XYZ file of C-alpha atoms in Angstrom:
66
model
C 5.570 -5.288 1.200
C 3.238 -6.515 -1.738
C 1.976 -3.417 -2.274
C 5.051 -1.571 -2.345
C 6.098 -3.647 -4.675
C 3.463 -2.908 -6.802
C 3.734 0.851 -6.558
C 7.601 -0.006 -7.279
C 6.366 -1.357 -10.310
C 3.830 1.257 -11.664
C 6.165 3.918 -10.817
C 8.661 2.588 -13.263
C 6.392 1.852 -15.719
C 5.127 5.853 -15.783
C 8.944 6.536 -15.145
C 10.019 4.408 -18.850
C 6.706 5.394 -20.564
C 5.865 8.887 -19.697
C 2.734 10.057 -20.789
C 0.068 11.916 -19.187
C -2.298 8.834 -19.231
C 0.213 6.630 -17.659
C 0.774 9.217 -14.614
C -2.822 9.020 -14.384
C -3.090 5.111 -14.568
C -0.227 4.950 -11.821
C -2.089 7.545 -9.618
C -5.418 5.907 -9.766
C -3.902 2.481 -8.910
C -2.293 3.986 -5.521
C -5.416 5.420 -4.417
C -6.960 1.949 -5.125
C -4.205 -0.045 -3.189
C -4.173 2.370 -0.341
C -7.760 1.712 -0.075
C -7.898 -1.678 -0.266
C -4.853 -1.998 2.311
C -7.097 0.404 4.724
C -10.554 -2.292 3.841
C -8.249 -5.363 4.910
C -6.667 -3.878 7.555
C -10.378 -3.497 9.577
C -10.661 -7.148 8.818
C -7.966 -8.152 10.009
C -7.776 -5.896 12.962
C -10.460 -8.235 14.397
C -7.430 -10.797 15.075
C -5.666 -10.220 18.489
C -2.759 -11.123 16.677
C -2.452 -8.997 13.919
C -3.747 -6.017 16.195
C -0.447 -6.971 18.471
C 1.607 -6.948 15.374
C 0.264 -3.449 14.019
C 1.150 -1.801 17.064
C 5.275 -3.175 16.530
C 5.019 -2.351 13.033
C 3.670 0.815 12.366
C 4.370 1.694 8.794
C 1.895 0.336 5.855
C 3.777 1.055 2.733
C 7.503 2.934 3.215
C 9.787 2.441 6.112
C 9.442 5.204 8.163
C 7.265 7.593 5.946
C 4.205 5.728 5.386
């Protein structure tokens, strides 16, 4: 949920300051949060636990897209 947040967040900013760079900015940061989500998630994978709870919860970012 964090990191939804903060794509929440950087969307809006691009959406009330449009401008090539920002669209960039806000692309660049996804990529970078989706990768760091995938780094933790091997880390934390190593948990029983958390490997239980990623097979209930299946979606990283969106509800039922991603």
């Amino acid at each position: 949920p964090m990191y939804a947040g903060y794509m929440v967040g950087y969307v809006g900013y691009a959406l009330v300051h449009p401008s090539a760079y920002n669209v960039i900015l806000v692309a660049s940061s996804i990529v970078a949060l989706q990768g760091r989500a995938i780094v933790e998630e091997r880390l934390l994978r190593k948990d029983p636990a958390y490997d239980e709870y990623v097979s209930r919860v299946r979606w990283r970012f969106l509800p039922y897209v991603y």
